[in-house]
Coordinates of C-alpha atoms in Angstrom, one line a residue:
X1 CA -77.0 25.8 114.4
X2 CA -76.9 29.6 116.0
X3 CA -75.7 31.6 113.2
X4 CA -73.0 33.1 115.9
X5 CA -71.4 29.8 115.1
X6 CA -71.1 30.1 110.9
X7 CA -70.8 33.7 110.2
X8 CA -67.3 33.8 111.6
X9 CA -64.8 35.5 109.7
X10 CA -62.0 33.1 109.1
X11 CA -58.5 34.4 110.1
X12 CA -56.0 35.8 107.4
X13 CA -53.0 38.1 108.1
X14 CA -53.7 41.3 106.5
X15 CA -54.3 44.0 109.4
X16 CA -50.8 45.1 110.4
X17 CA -50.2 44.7 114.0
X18 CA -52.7 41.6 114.2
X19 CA -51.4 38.0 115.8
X20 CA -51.3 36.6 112.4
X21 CA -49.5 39.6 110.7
X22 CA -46.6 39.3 113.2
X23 CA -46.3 35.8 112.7
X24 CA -46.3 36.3 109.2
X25 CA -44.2 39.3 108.6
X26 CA -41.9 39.1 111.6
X27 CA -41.9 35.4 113.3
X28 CA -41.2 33.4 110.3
X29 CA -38.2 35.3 108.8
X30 CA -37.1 35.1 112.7
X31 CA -37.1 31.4 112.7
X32 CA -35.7 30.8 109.2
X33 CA -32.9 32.9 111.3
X34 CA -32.6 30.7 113.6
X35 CA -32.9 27.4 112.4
X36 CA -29.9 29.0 110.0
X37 CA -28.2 29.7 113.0
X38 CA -28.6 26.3 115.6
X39 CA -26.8 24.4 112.7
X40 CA -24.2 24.2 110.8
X41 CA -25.9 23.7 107.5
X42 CA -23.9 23.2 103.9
X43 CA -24.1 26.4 101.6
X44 CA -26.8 24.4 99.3
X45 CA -29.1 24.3 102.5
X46 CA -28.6 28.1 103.8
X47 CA -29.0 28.8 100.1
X48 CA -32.5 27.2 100.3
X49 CA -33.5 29.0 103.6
X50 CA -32.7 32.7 101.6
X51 CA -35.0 31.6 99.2
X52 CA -37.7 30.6 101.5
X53 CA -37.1 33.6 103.2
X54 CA -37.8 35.9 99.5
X55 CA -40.7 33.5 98.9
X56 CA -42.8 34.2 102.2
X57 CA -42.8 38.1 101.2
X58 CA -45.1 37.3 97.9
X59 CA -47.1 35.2 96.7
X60 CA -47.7 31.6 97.2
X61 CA -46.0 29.1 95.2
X62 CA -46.6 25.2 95.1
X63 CA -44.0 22.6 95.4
X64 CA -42.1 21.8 93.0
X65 CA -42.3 18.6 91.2
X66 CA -41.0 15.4 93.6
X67 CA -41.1 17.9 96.1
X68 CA -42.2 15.8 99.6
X69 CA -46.1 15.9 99.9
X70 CA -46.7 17.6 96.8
X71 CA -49.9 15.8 96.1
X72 CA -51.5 16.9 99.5
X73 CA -50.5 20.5 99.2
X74 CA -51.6 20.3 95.8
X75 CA -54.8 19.3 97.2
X76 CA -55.1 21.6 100.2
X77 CA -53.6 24.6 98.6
X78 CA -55.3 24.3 95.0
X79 CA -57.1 28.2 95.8
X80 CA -54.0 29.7 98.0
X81 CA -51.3 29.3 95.2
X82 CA -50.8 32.9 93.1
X83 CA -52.0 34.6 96.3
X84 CA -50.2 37.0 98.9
X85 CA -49.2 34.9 101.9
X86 CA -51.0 38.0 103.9
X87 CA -54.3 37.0 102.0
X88 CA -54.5 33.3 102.9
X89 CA -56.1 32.0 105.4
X90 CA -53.6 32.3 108.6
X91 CA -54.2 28.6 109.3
X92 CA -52.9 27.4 105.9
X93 CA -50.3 29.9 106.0
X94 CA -48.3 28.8 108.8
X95 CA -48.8 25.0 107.9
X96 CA -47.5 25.6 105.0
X97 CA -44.4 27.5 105.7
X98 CA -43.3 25.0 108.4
X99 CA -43.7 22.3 105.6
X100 CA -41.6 24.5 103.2
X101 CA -39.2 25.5 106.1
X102 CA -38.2 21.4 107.0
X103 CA -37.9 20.8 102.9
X104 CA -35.4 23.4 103.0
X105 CA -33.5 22.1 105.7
X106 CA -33.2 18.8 104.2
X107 CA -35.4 17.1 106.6
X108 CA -37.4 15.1 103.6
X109 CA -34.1 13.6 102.6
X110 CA -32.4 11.8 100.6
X111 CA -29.1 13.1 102.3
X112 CA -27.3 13.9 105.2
X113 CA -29.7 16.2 106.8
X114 CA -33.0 13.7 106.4
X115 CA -34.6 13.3 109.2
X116 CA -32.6 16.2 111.7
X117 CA -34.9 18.1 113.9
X118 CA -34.2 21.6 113.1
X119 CA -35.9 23.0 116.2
X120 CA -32.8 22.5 119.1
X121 CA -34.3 25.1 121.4
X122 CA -36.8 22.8 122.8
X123 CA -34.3 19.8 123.8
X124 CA -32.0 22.8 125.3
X125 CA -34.9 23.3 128.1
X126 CA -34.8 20.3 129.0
X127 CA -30.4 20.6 129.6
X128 CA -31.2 23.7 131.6
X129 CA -29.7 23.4 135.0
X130 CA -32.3 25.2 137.2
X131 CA -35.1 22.9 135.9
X132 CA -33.9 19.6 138.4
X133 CA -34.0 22.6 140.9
X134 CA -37.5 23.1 140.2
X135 CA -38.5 19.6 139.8
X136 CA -36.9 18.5 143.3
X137 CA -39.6 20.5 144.5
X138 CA -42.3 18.6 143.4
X139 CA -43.9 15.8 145.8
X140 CA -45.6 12.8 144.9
X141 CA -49.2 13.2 145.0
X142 CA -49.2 16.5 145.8
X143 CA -49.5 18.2 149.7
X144 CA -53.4 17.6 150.0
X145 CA -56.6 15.7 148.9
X146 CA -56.3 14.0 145.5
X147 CA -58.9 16.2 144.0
X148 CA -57.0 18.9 144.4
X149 CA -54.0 17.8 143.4
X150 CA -55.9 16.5 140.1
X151 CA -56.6 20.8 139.5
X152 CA -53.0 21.3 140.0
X153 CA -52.2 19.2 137.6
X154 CA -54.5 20.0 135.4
X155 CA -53.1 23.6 136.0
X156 CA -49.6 23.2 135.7
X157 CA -50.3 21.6 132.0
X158 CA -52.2 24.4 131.5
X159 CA -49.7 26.7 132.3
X160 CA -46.9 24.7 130.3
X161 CA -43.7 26.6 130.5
X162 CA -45.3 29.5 131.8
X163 CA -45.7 27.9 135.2
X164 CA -42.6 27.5 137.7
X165 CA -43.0 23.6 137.5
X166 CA -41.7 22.5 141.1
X167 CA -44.5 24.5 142.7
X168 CA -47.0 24.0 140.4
X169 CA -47.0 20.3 140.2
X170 CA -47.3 20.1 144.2
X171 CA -49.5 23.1 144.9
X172 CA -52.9 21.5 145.9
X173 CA -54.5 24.7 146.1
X174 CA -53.7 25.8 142.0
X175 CA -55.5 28.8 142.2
X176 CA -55.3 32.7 142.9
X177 CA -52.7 35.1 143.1
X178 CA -50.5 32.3 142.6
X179 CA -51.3 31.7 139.7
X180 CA -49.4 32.6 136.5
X181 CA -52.2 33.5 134.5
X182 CA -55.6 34.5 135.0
X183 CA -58.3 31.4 134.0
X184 CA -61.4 33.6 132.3
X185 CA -63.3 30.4 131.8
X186 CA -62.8 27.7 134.8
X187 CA -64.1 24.3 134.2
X188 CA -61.5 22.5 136.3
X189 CA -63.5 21.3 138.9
X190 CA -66.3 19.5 136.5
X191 CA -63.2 18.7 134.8
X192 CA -61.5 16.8 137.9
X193 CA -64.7 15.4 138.6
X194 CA -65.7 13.8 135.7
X195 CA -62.0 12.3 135.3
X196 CA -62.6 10.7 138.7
X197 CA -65.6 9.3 138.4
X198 CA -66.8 8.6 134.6
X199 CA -63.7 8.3 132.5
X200 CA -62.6 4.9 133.6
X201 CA -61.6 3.3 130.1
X202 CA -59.5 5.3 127.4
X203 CA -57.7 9.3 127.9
X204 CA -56.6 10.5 124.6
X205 CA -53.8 13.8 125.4
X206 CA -53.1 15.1 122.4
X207 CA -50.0 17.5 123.4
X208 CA -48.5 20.6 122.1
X209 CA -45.1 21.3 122.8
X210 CA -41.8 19.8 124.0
X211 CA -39.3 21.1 126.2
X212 CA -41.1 22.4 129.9
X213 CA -44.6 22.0 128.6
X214 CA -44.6 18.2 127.8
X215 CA -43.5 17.5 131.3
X216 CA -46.8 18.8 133.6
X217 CA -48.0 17.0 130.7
X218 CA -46.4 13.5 131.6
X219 CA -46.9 14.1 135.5
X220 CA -50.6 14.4 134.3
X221 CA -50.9 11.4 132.5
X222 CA -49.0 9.5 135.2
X223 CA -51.8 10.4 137.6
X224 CA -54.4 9.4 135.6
X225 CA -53.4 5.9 134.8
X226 CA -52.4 6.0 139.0
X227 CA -56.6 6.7 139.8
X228 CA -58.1 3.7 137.5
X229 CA -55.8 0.6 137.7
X230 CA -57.9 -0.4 134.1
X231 CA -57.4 3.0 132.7
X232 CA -55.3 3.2 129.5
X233 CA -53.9 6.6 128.2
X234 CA -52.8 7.3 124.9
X235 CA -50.3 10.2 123.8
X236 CA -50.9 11.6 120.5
X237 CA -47.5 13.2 119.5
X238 CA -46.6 14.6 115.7
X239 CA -45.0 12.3 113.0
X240 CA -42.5 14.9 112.4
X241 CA -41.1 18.6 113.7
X242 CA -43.9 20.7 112.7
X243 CA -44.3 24.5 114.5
X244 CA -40.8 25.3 116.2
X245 CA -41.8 23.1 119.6
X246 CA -43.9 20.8 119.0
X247 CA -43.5 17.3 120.4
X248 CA -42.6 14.5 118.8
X249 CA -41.5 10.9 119.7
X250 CA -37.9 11.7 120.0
X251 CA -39.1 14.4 122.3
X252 CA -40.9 12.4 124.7
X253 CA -37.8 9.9 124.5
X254 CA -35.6 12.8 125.9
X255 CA -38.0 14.1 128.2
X256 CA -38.4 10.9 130.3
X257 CA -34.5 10.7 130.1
X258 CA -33.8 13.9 132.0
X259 CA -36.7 13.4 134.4
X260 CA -35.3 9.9 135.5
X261 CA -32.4 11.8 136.2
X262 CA -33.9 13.6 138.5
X263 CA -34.8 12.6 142.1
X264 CA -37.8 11.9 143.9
X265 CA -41.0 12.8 142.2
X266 CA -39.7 13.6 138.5
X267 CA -37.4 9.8 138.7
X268 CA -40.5 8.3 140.3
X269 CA -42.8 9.5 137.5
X270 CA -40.0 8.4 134.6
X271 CA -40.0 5.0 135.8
X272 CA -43.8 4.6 136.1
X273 CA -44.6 6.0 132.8
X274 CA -41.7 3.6 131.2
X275 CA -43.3 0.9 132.8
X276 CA -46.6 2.0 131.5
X277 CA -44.9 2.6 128.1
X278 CA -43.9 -1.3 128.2
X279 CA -47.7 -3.1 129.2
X280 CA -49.3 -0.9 126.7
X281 CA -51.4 1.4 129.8
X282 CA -49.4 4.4 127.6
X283 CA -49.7 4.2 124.0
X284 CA -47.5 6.6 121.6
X285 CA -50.1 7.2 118.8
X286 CA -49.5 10.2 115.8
X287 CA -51.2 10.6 112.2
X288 CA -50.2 12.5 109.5
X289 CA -53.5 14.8 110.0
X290 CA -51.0 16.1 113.1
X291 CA -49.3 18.4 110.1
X292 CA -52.1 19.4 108.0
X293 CA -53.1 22.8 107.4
X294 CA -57.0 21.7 108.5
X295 CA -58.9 22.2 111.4
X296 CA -60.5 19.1 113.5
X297 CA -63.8 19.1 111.6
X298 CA -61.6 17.5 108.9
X299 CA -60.5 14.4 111.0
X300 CA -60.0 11.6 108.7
X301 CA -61.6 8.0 109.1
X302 CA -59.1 6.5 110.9
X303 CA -58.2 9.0 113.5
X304 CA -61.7 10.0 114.0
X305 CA -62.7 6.7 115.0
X306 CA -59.7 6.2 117.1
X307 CA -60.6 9.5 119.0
X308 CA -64.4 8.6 119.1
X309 CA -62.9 5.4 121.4
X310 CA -61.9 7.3 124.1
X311 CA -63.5 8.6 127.1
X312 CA -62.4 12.1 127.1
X313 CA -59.8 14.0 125.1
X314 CA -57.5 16.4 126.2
X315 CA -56.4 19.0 124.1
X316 CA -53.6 21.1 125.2
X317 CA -52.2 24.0 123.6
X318 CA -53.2 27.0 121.2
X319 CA -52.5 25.7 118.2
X320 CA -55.0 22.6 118.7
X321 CA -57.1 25.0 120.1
X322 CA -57.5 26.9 116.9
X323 CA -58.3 23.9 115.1
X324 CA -60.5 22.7 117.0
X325 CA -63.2 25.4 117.4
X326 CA -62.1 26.7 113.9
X327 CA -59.2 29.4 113.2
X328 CA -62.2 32.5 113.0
X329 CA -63.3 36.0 114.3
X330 CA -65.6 34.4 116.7
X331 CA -67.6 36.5 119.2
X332 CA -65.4 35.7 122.5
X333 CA -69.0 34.9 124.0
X334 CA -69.7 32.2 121.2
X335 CA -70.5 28.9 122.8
X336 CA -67.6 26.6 123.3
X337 CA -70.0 23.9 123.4
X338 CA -71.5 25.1 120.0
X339 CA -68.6 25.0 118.6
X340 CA -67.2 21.6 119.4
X341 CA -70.8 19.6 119.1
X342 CA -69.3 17.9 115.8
X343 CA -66.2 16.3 117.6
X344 CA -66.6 12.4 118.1
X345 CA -65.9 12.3 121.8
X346 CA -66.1 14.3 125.1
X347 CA -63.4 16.9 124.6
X348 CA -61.5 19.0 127.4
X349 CA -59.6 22.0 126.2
X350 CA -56.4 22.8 128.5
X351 CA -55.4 26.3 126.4
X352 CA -53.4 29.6 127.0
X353 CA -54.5 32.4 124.6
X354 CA -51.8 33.5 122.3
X355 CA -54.3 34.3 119.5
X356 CA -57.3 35.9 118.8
X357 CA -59.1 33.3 118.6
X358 CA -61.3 32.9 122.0
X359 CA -64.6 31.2 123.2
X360 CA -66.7 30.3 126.1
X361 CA -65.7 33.9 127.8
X362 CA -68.2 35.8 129.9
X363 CA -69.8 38.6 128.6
X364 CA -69.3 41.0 131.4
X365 CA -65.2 39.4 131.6
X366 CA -64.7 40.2 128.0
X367 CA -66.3 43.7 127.9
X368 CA -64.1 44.5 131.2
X369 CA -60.7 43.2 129.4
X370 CA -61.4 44.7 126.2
X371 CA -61.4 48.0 128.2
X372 CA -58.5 47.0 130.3
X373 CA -56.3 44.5 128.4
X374 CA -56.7 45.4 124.9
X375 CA -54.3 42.6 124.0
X376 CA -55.7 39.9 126.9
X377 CA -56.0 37.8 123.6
X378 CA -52.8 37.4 122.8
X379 CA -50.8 38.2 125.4
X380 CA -50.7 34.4 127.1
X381 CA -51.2 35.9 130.8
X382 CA -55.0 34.2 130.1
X383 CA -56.0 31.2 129.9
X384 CA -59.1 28.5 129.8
X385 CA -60.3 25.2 131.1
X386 CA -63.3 23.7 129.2
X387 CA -64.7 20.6 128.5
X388 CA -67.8 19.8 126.4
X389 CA -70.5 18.0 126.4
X390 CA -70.0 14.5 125.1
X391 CA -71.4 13.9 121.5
X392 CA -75.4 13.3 120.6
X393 CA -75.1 11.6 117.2
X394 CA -72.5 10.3 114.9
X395 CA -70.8 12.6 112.4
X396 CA -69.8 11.3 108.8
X397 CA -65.9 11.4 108.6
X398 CA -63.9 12.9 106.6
X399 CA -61.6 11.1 104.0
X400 CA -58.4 9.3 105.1
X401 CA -55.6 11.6 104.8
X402 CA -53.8 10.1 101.5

């Protein structure tokens, strides 16, 4: 392997004013805050949430004993504990204070509070007003030839909430000014064309968030099972809340609720994926992998093979991103296909950058927006479509997650 592909620095939060210092210093005390805040939680809870919010400014402490997962963590975070959260790998550190964040909250149970989402900002997207305004906009199939309406699509759940969704999911053109973002590496077209032609069996989607983003996401899927009458899809969600938006089963359950509310296009789609939902062409899927502080090169058994299955995966969103090519200082340059060579099945990376993390980018684009856009990494105004090769040999897997 190139040695541009195993030299990489991996990402902790230690230079101030980095993506991972913010989220470390500034983002998490903000959403203890605000999970606080969205409910009304007994003193015992909000108690626990101060704590969490002393713990996260030293050093890293395990769970204690009975506490939910304590065996994994123990297992994962054997070298973090009795080091500054700043010094861990940023990866781990987030995982971690999401899993410490929902034991606070009383999400692990036993009690009143097992089970409760604490992330309500999500589900209030979806009761916004102006979005049936944006979805009666949207036409079915789009204004112009299928293919093109395939990159729209492709777009819009690229765009996720970024993306005005009533024009986006009926714009056959999907490009230029436009646009809400600027794509730096463009693979949609041998994207579209390989979903048309040579992935006939098995999609895997494995999504990001909830709220606006999930729903290009579901328009998506619906077209695909609409171009192969023996195509099946399946929808990887998380078994649990996990970062503040990410979807989950009860998620998707809302989300087809207010589009069938919806006229035209967003009903139409609701109906069709519920049917699709009932003969099995949509299947629900999630692992506890979903909320492990690991990257993709440690898929367990069972999900690996379950991946390997499918014709293509979709991966949507920065945070799968990350884990994917590895949470590291690559060169932006680095080969995308380099780095995703070890994952069991053709993979296509739907991703706006929020991080520093970046791959696959021209030379000449990167050297003009590091003198431009100093912050074009993290800013989210970029974005990528990629898609690698498929696979060459088999991998050996990982252990099951126990």
């Amino acid at each position: 392997m190139d040695s541009s592909t195993t030299d990489a620095r991996t990402i902790v939060s230690t230079e101030p004013g980095s993506f991972a210092w913010g989220v470390l210093t500034h983002r998490h005390p903000a959403i203890i805050e605000q999970v606080g805040e969205a409910h009304p939680y007994p003193p015992e809870i909000r108690h626990r949430l101060d704590e969490l919010r002393e713990h996260i400014t030293g050093t890293v402490q395990p769970l204690p004993d009975g506490g939910a997962g304590k065996s994994r963590w123990d297992r994962w975070g054997s070298e973090m504990y009795g080091q500054r959260w700043l010094d861990v790998p940023f990866l781990w550190a987030e995982s971690y204070f999401y899993h410490l964040l929902l034991d606070a909250v009383g999400y692990f149970g036993p009690g009143p509070w097992r089970g409760i989402d604490p992330f309500t900002r999500k589900r209030a997207e979806l009761e916004d007003p102006a979005l049936g305004a944006e979805l009666s906009s949207a036409t079915e199939g789009g204004d112009g030839p299928a293919r093109e309406h395939l990159i729209a699509l492709l777009h819009a759940a690229l765009w996720g909430n970024r993306a005005d969704l009533g024009f986006r999911l009926s714009d056959s053109a999907a490009t230029g000014h436009s646009a809400p973002g600027i794509i730096l590496d463009d693979g949609s077209a041998e994207v579209a064309d390989y979903l048309e032609t040579y992935s006939t069996s098995n999609i895997c989607l494995i999504a990001d968030n909830a709220g606006r983003e999930l729903i290009p996401d579901l328009f998506l899927i619906d077209h695909l099972l609409g171009m192969h009458p023996h195509r099946t899809v399946d929808l990887h969600l998380k078994p649990r809340p996990y970062y503040v938006s990410d979807a989950t089963t009860g998620d998707l359950l809302a989300t087809l609720e207010r589009l069938a509310g919806i006229p035209g296009a967003a009903r139409a789609t609701a109906a069709r994926l519920d049917s699709a939902l009932g003969t099995g062409r949509l299947r629900v899927r999630t692992h506890e992998f979903y909320c492990a502080p690991l990257s993709f090169h440690h898929l367990p058994g069972d999900l690996r093979a379950d991946l390997a299955r499918a014709d293509a995966v979709i991966l949507k969103g920065d945070l799968n991103y990350r884990r994917l090519v590895g949470d590291c200082h690559w060169p932006a340059t680095t080969s995308f296909a380099a780095l995703t060579h070890y994952f069991p099945t053709r993979v296509i990376a739907l991703r706006t950058l929020k991080c520093e993390v970046a791959a696959g980018i021209n030379a000449g684009i990167v050297a003009e927006l590091d003198a431009t856009e100093p912050d074009w990494r993290v800013s989210g105004s970029h974005g990528v479509v990629q898609m690698s090769a498929a696979p060459t040999g088999e991998v050996s897997s990982a252990s099951t997650i126990r």
